[in-house]
Coordinates of C-alpha atoms in Angstrom, one line a residue:
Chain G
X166 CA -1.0 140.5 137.2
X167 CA -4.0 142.6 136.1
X168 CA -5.2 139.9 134.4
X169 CA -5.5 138.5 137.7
X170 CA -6.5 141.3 139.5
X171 CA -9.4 141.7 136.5
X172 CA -10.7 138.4 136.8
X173 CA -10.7 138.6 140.9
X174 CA -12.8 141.9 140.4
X175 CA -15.2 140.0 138.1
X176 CA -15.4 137.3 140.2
X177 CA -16.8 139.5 143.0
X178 CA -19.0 141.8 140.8
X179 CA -20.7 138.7 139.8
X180 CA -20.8 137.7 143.1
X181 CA -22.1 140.8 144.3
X182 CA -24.8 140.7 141.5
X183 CA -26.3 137.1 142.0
X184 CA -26.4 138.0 145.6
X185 CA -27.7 140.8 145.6
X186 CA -30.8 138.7 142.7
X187 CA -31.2 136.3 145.7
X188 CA -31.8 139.0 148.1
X189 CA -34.2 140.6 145.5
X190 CA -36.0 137.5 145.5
X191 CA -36.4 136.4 149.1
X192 CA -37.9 139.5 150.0
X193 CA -40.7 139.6 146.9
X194 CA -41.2 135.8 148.5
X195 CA -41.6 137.0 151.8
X196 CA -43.7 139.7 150.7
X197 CA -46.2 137.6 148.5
X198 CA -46.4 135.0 151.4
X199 CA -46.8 136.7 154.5
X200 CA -47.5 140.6 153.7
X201 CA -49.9 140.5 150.4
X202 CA -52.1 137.7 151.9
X203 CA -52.8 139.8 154.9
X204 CA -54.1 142.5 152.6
X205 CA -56.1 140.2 151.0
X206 CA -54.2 139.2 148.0
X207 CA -55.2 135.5 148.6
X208 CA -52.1 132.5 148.7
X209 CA -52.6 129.5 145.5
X210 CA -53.9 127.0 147.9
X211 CA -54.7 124.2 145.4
X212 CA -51.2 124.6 143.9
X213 CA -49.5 124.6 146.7
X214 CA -51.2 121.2 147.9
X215 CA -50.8 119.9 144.3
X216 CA -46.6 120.6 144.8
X217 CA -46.6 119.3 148.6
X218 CA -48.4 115.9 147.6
X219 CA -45.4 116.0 144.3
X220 CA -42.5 117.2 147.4
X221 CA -44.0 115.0 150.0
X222 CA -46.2 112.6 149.5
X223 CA -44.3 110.9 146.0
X224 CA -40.8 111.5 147.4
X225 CA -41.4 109.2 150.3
X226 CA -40.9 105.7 148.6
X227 CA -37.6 106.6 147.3
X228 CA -36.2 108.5 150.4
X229 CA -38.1 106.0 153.0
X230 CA -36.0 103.2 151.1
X231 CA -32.9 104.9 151.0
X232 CA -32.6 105.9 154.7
X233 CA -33.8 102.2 155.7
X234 CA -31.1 101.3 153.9
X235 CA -28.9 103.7 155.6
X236 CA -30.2 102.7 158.9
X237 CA -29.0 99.2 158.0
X238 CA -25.5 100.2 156.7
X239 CA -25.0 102.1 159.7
X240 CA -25.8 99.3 162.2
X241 CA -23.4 97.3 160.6
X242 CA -20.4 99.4 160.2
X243 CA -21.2 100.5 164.3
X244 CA -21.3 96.6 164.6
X245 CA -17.9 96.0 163.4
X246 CA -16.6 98.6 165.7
X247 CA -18.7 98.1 169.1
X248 CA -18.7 94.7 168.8
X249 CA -14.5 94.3 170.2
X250 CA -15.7 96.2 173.3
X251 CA -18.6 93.4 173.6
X252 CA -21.1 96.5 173.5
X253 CA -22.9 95.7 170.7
X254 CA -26.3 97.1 172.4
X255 CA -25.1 100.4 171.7
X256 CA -25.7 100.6 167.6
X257 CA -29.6 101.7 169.5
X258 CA -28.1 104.7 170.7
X259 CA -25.6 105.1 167.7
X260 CA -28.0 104.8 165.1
X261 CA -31.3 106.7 167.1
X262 CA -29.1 109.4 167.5
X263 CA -26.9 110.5 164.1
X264 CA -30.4 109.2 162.7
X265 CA -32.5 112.7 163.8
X266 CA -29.7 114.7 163.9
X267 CA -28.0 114.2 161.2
X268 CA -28.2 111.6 158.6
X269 CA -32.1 112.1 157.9
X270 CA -32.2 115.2 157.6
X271 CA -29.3 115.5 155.2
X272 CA -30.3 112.7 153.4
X273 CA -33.8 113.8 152.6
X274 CA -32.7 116.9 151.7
X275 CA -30.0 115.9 149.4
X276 CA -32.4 113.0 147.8
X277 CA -35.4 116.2 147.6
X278 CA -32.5 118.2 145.9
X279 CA -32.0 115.9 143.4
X280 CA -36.2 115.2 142.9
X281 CA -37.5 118.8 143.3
X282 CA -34.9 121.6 143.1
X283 CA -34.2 119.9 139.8
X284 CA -37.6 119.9 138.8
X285 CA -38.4 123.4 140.0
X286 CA -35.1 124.6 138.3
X287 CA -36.3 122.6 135.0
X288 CA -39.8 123.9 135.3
X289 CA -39.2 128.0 135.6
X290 CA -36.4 127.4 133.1
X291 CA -38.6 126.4 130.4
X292 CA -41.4 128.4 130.9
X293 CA -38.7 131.3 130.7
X294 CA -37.7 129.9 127.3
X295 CA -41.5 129.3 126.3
X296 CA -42.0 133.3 126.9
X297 CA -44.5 131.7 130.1
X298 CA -43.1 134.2 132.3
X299 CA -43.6 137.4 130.0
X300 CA -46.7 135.8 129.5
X301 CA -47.4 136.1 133.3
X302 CA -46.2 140.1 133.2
X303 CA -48.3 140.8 130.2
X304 CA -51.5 139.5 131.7
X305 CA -50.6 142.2 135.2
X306 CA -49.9 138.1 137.0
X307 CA -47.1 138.7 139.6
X308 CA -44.5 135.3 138.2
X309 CA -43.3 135.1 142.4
X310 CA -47.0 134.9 143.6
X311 CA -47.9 132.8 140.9
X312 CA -45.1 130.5 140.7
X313 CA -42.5 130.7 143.6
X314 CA -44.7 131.2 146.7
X315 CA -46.7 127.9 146.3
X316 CA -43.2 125.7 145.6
X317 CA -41.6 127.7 148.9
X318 CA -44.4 127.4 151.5
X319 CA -45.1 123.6 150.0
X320 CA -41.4 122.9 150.3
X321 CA -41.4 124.7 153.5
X322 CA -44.4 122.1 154.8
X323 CA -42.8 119.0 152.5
X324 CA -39.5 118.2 153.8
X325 CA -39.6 118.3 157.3
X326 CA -42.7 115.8 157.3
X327 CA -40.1 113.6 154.8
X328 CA -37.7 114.0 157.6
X329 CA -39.5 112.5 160.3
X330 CA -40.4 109.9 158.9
X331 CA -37.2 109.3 157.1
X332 CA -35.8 109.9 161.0
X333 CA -38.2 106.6 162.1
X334 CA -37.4 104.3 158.9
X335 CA -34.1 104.9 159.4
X336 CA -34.2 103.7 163.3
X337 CA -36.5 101.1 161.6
X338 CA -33.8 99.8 159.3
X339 CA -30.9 99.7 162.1
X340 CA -33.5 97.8 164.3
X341 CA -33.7 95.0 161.3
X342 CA -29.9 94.0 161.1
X343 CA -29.5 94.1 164.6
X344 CA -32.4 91.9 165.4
X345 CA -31.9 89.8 162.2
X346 CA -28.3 89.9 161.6
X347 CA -26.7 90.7 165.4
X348 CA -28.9 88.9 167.4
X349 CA -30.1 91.9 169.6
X350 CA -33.2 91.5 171.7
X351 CA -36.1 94.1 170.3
X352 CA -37.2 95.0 173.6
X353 CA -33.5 96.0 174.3
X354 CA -32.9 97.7 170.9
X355 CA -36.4 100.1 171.7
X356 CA -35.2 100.6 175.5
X357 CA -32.1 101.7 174.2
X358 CA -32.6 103.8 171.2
X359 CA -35.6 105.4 173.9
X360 CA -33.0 106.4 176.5
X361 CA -31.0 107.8 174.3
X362 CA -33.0 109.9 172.5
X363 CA -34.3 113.3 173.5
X364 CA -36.2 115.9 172.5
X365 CA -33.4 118.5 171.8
X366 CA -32.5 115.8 169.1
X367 CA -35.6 115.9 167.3
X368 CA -35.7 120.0 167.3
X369 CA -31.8 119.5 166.1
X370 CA -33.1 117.1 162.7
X371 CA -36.1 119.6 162.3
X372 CA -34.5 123.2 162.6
X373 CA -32.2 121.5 160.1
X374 CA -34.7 120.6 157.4
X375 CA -36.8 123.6 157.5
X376 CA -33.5 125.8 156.6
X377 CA -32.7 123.1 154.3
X378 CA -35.8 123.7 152.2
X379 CA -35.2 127.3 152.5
X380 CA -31.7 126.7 150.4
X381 CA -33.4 123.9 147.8
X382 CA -36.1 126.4 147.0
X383 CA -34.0 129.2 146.7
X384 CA -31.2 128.0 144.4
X385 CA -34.0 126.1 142.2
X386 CA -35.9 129.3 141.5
X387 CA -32.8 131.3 141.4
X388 CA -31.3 129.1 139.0
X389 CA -34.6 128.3 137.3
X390 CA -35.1 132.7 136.4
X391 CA -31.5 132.5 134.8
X392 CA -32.0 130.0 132.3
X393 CA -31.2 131.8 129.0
X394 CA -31.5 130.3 125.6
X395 CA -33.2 127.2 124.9
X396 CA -33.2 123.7 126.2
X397 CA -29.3 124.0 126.5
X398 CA -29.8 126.5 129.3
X399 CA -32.1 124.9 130.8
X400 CA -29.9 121.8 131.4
X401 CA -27.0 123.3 132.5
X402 CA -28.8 125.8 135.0
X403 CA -30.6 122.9 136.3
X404 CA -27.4 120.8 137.1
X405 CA -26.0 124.0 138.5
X406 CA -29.1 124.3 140.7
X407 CA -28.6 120.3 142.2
X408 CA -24.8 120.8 142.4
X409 CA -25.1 124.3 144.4
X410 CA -28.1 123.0 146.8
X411 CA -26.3 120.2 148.1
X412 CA -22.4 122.1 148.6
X413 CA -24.9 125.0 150.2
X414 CA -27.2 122.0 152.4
X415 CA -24.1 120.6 153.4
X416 CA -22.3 123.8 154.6
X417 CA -25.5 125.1 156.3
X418 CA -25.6 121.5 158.2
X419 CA -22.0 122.0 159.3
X420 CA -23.4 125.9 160.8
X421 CA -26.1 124.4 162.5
X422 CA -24.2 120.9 163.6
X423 CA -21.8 123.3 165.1
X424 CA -24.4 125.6 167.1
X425 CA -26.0 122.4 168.2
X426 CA -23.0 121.1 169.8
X427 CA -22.7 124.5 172.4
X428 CA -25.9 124.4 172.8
Chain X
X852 CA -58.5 145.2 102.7
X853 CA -59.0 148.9 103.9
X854 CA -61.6 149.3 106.1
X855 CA -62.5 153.0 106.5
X856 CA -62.4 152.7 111.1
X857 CA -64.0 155.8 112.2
X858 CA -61.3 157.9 113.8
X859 CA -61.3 161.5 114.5
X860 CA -57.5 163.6 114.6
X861 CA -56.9 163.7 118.3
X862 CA -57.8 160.2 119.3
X863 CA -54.2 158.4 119.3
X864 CA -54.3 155.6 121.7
X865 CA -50.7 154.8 121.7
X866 CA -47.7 157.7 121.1
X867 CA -43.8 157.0 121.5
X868 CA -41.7 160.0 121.9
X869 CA -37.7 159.9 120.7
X870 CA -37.2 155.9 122.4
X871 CA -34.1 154.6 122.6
X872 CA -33.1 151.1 124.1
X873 CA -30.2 149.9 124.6
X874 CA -28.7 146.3 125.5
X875 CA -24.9 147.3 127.1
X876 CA -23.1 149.8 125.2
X877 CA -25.1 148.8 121.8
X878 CA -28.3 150.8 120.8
X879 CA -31.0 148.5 119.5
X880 CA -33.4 151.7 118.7
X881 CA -32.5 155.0 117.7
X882 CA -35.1 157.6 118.4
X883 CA -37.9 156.0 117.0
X884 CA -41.6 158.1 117.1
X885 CA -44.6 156.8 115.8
X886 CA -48.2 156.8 116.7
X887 CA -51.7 154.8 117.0
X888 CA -55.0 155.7 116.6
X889 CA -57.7 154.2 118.7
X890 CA -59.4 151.0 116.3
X891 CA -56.2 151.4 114.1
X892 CA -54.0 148.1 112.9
X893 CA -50.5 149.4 112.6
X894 CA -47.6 146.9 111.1
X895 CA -44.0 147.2 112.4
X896 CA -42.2 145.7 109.6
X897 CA -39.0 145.0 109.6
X898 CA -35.8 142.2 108.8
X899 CA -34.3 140.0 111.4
X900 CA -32.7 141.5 114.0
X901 CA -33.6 145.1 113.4
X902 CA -35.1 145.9 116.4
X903 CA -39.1 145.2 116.3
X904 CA -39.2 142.6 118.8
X905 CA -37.7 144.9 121.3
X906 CA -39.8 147.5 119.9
X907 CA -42.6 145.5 121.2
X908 CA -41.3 144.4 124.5
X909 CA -40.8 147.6 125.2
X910 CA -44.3 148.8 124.3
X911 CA -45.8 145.7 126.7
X912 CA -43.2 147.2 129.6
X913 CA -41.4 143.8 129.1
X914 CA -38.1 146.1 129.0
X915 CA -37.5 149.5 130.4
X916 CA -35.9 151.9 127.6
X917 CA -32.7 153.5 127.7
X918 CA -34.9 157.2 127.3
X919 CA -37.5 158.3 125.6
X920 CA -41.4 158.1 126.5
X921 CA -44.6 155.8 125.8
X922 CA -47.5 157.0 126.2
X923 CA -51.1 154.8 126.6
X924 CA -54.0 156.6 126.7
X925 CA -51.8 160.0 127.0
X926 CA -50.5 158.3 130.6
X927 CA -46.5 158.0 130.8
X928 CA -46.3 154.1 130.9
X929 CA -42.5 154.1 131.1
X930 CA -42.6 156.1 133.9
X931 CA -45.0 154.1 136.2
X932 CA -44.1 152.0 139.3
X933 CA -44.9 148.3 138.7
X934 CA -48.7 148.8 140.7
X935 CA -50.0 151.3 137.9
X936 CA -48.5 149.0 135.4
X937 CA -50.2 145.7 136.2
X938 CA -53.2 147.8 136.3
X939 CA -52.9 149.1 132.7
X940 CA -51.8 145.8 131.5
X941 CA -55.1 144.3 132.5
X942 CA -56.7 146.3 129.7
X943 CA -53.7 144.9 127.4
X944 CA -53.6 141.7 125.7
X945 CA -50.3 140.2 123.8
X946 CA -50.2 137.4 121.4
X947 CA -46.5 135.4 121.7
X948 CA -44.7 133.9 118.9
X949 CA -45.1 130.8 120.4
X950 CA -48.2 131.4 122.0
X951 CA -47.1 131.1 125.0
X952 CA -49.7 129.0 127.0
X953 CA -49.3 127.4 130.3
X954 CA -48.1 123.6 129.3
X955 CA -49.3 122.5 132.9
X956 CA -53.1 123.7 132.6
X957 CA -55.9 123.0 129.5
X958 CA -56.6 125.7 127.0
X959 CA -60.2 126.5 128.6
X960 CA -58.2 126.9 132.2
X961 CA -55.3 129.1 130.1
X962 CA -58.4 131.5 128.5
X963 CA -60.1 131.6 132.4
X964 CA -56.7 132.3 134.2
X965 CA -57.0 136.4 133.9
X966 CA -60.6 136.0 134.6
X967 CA -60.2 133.9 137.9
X968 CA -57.1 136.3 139.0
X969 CA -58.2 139.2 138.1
X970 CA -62.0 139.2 138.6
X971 CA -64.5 138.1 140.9
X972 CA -67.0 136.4 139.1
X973 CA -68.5 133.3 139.8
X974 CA -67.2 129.7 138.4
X975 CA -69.9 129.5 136.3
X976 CA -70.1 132.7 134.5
X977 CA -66.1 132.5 134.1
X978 CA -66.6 129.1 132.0
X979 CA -69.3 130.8 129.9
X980 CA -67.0 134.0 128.9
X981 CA -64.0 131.2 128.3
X982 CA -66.4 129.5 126.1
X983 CA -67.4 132.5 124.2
X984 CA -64.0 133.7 124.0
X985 CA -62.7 130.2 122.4
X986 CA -65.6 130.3 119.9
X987 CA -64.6 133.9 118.6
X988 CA -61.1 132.7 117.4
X989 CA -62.5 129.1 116.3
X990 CA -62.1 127.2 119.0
X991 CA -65.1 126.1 120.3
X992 CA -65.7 122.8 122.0
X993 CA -61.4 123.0 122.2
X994 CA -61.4 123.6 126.2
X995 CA -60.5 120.8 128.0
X996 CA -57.7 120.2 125.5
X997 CA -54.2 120.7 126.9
X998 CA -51.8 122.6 124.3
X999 CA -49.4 119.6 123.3
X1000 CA -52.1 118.6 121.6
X1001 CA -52.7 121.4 119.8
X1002 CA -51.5 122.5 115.9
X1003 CA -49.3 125.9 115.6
X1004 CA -51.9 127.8 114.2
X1005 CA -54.5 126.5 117.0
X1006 CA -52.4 127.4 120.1
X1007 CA -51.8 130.9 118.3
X1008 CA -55.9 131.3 118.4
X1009 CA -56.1 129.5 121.9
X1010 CA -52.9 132.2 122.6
X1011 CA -55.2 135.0 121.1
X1012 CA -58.6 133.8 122.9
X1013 CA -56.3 134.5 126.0
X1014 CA -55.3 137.8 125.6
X1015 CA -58.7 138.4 124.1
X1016 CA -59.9 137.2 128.1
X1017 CA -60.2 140.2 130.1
X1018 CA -61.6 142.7 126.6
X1019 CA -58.9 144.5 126.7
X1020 CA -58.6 148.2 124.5
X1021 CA -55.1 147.6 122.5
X1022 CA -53.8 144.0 121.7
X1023 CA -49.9 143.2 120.4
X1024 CA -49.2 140.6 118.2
X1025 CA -45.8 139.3 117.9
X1026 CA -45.2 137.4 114.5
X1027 CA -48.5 136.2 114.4
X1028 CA -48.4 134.0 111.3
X1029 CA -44.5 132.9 111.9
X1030 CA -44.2 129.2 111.2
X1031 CA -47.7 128.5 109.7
X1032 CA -48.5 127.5 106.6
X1033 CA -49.4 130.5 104.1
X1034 CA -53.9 129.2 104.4
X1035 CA -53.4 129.0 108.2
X1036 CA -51.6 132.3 108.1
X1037 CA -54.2 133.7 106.0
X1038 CA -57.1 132.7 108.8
X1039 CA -54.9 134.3 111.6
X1040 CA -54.7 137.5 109.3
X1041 CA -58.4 137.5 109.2
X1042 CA -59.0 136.7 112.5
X1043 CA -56.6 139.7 113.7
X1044 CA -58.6 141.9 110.7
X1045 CA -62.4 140.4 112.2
X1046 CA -61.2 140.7 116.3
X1047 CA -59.9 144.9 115.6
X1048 CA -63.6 145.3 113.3
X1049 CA -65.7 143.6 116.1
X1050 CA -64.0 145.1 119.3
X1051 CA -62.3 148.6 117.6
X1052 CA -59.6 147.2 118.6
X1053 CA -56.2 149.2 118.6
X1054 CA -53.8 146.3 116.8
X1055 CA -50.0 146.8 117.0
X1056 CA -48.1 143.4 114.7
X1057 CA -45.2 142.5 114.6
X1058 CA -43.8 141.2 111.7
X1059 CA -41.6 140.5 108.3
X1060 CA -44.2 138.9 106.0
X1061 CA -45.0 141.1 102.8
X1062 CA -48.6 139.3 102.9
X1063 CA -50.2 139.3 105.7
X1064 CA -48.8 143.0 106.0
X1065 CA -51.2 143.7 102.5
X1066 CA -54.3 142.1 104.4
X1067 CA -54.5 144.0 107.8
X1068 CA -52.1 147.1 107.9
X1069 CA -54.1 150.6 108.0
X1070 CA -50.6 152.2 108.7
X1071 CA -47.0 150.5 108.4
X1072 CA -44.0 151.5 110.9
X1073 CA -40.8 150.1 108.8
X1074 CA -37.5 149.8 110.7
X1075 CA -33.6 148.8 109.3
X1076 CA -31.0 148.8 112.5
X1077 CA -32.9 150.1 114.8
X1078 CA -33.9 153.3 112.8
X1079 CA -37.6 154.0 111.1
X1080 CA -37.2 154.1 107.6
X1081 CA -40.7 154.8 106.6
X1082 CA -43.9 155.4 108.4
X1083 CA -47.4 155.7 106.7
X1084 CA -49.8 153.5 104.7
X1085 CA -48.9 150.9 102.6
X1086 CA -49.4 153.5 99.4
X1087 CA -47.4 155.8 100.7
X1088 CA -44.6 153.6 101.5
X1089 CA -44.8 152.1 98.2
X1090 CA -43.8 155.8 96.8
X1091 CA -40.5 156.7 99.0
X1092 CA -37.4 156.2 97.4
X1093 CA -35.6 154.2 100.6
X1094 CA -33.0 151.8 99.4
X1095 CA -34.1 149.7 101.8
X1096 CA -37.8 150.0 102.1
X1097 CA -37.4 149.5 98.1
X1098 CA -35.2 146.0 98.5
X1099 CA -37.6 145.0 101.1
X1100 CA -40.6 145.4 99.2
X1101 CA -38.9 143.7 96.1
X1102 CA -37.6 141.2 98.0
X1103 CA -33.7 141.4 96.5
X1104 CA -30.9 139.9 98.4
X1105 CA -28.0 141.9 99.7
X1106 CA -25.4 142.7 97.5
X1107 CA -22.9 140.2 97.9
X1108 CA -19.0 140.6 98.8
X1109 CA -19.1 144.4 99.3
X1110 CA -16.5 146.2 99.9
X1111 CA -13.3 144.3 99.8
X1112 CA -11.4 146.0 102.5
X1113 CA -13.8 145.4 104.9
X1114 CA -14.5 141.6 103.9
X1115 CA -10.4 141.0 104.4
X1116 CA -10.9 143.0 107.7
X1117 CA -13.7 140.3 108.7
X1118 CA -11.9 137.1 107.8
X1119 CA -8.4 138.6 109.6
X1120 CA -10.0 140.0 112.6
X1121 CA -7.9 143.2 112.2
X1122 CA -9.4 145.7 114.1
X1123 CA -7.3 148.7 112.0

């Protein structure tokens, strides 16, 4: 029984603790992004173009193929379904519309998860563990300025362009199987997906992906300033760092899928 | 080695008054005072584990002591919020073990790096004072090289040309000739002698090697478990009767098996 009561307490103080690291942390962020550049402390512009062309720009073969291939599955499965109520012509609205808001949004983010916040996670860790980051103290360099803010606000910029177009290859890649496959007419397929769509979807996928940065930038720094020891740490806070993102992506989607739904 | 530096009494550069640091419930340092004189090299010599990296982590505001006080030019530098201290350390430069240079940038962009966040000169003049800064520790013509492809002993110069970057008054070396080779340990000796000669340089090293210790120390600082077990020149260590600061200096083993009580107490985990 104490044991029990014990580890429950510890449980919690450790809870507390991390949280309390995470709150430490966003507002420093906040504070090198928004407050210190107003007083003239200047943002890292050329690193944070350098880490949105690595977020962006070189994510977007891998996650434009997935979610065409998405789009495809998903136009299939609808197929089998819609297809005993002879309304096939509705995978359009099927597929335009858990496209933006949902499946492209969680999809980039989980596939940018698994790119970036692992690499930001792996990247901090080892400059811990290569004394980098004392090295930043020593030399009166502020390690959130210098390192977090231009990952964040790239991040921040990054994903929801990845979304968007992952939201239009995705509507691309249902359009293929049920032109190819189906036998669909395009004009009908466009017509369709167009009426069914609105903007309110769009804002959905988007509000999404800009809080889903938020959480992939977070837990890979947060992660990423805990590594302790050597390369060892650094693995097993970096697979922390994917495994946490995504349960965290997924339950903030679930919030916001929710909200959407009164709203 | 001695070089006579031209100090007067009152000129300390670096004091620490009674610190004590603490990781948990264990004390790492007990009370330890010493001081530095402006231009002075002073030696903290000690085993593994007995406290002189901390020592030094402490001294760059790395850690925050349990109590006691460290004072830098006669200013409280424990006591200072994190705005005063980034100011001070831009007139502080610290060598890493492993050198710790940015992997992502060159050597000549690791050596501008204080100069370009710091300052405001131009591009140009910040590449000439890299430049001059890489030639002082040997390095010249070495700047668009990226550290990988560096030797140990070259990313510690590169490491020192960095904190040598913004001129600063007191420099900390942490086991500068670990993992070299005893000529390439040498060279960094002299190079740590030549930069405190040139610059009067106040030098606090870190260290456990009897030689280089005999090249560059003006005074020594010799801790066993978190305690200073001798403090004063080489000489005058050389004459104090410490157990410890006599097995370290002859370079005998600890005896072995000890107390047999306690070693049975080890291998059964009793705690009575």
């Amino acid at each position: 029984m104490t044991a029990f009561l014990g580890h429950t307490g510890r449980i919690t103080l450790n809870g507390l603790y991390s949280g309390s690291t995470v709150c430490v942390l966003m507002v420093e962020t906040v504070n090198w992004m928004l407050v210190q550049p107003l007083r003239g402390k200047g943002l890292r512009v050329r690193s944070t173009v350098e880490h949105f062309v690595e977020f962006g720009v070189r994510s977007m073969p891998i996650v434009g193929l997935i979610c065409f291939l998405i789009g495809a599955i998903m136009a299939m499965q609808s197929a089998y379904s819609l297809e005993q109520w002879g309304a096939t012509r509705l995978i359009a609205n099927l597929v335009g519309v858990s496209a933006l808001r949902e499946l492209a949004p969680l999809m980039a983010a989980i596939l940018i998860t698994g790119r970036c916040g692992a690499a930001i996670t792996a990247e901090i860790g080892t400059m811990k563990v290569a004394e980098e980051i004392d090295a930043l103290h020593v030399m009166g360099l502020n390690p959130t300025k210098f390192l977090v803010v231009p990952k964040f606000l790239a991040m921040l910029l990054a994903l929801p362009c990845v979304t968007v177009l992952s939201m239009l290859i995705m509507i691309l890649g249902g359009y293929t199987v049920s032109v190819l496959l189906i036998g669909l007419d395009t004009q009908l397929y466009f017509e369709q997906t167009a009426s069914a769509l609105a903007t309110k979807d769009l804002v959905t996928g988007l509000v999404k992906s800009v809080f889903f940065a938020v959480v992939i930038c977070w837990v890979g720094v947060y992660r990423g300033f805990k590594v302790e020891g050597g390369a060892e740490g650094v693995g097993k806070q970096t697979t922390a760092s994917v495994v946490n993102a995504i349960f965290l992506i997924i339950l903030v989607d679930l919030v916001w899928t929710t909200l959407f739904y009164f709203i | 080695m001695q070089q006579d530096v031209p100090t007067t009494q009152s000129d300390i550069h670096l004091e620490v008054h009674d610190l004590v640091v603490k990781y948990g419930d264990r004390t790492v340092l007990k009370k330890v005072n010493f001081e530095v004189n402006r231009g002075e090299v002073l030696v903290i010599l000690g085993g593994s584990g007995c406290g002189k990296s901390t020592l030094l982590r402490n001294l760059v505001g790395l850690m925050r002591p349990y109590s006691g006080q460290i004072l830098i030019n006669g200013k409280d530098f424990t006591g200072m919020n994190e705005e005063e201290r980034m100011a001070l350390r831009k007139r502080m430069g610290m060598c890493f073990q492993g050198s710790a240079l940015f992997n992502s940038m060159t050597i000549g962009e690791n050596v501008a790096l204080p100069l370009r966040e710091h300052t405001r000169l131009e591009n140009s003049t910040i590449e000439i004072m890299t430049r001059i800064k890489l030639e002082l520790v040997g390095l010249g013509g070495f700047d668009t090289y990226m550290p990988s492809e560096l030797s140990g002993g070259m990313k510690k110069r590169a490491g020192l040309a960095r904190a040598m970057a913004m001129d600063p008054e007191i420099i900390f070396y942490d086991e500068p000739s670990a993992g070299l080779d005893p000529i390439v340990a040498a060279d960094l000796d002299m190079l740590i002698r030549k930069m405190q000669h040139t610059f009067n340089l106040t030098s606090v090293v870190v260290t456990h090697e009897m030689e280089s210790v005999k090249l560059i120390a003006d005074r020594v600082l010799m801790l066993d478990k978190g305690e200073v077990v001798g403090y004063g020149t080489l000489d005058e260590l050389r004459q104090t009767d410490h157990p410890f600061v006599q097995q370290f200096f002859e370079r005998r083993p600890n005896e072995e098996g000890g107390d047999e009580a306690t070693y049975l107490q080890a291998l059964t985990g009793n705690q009575n």
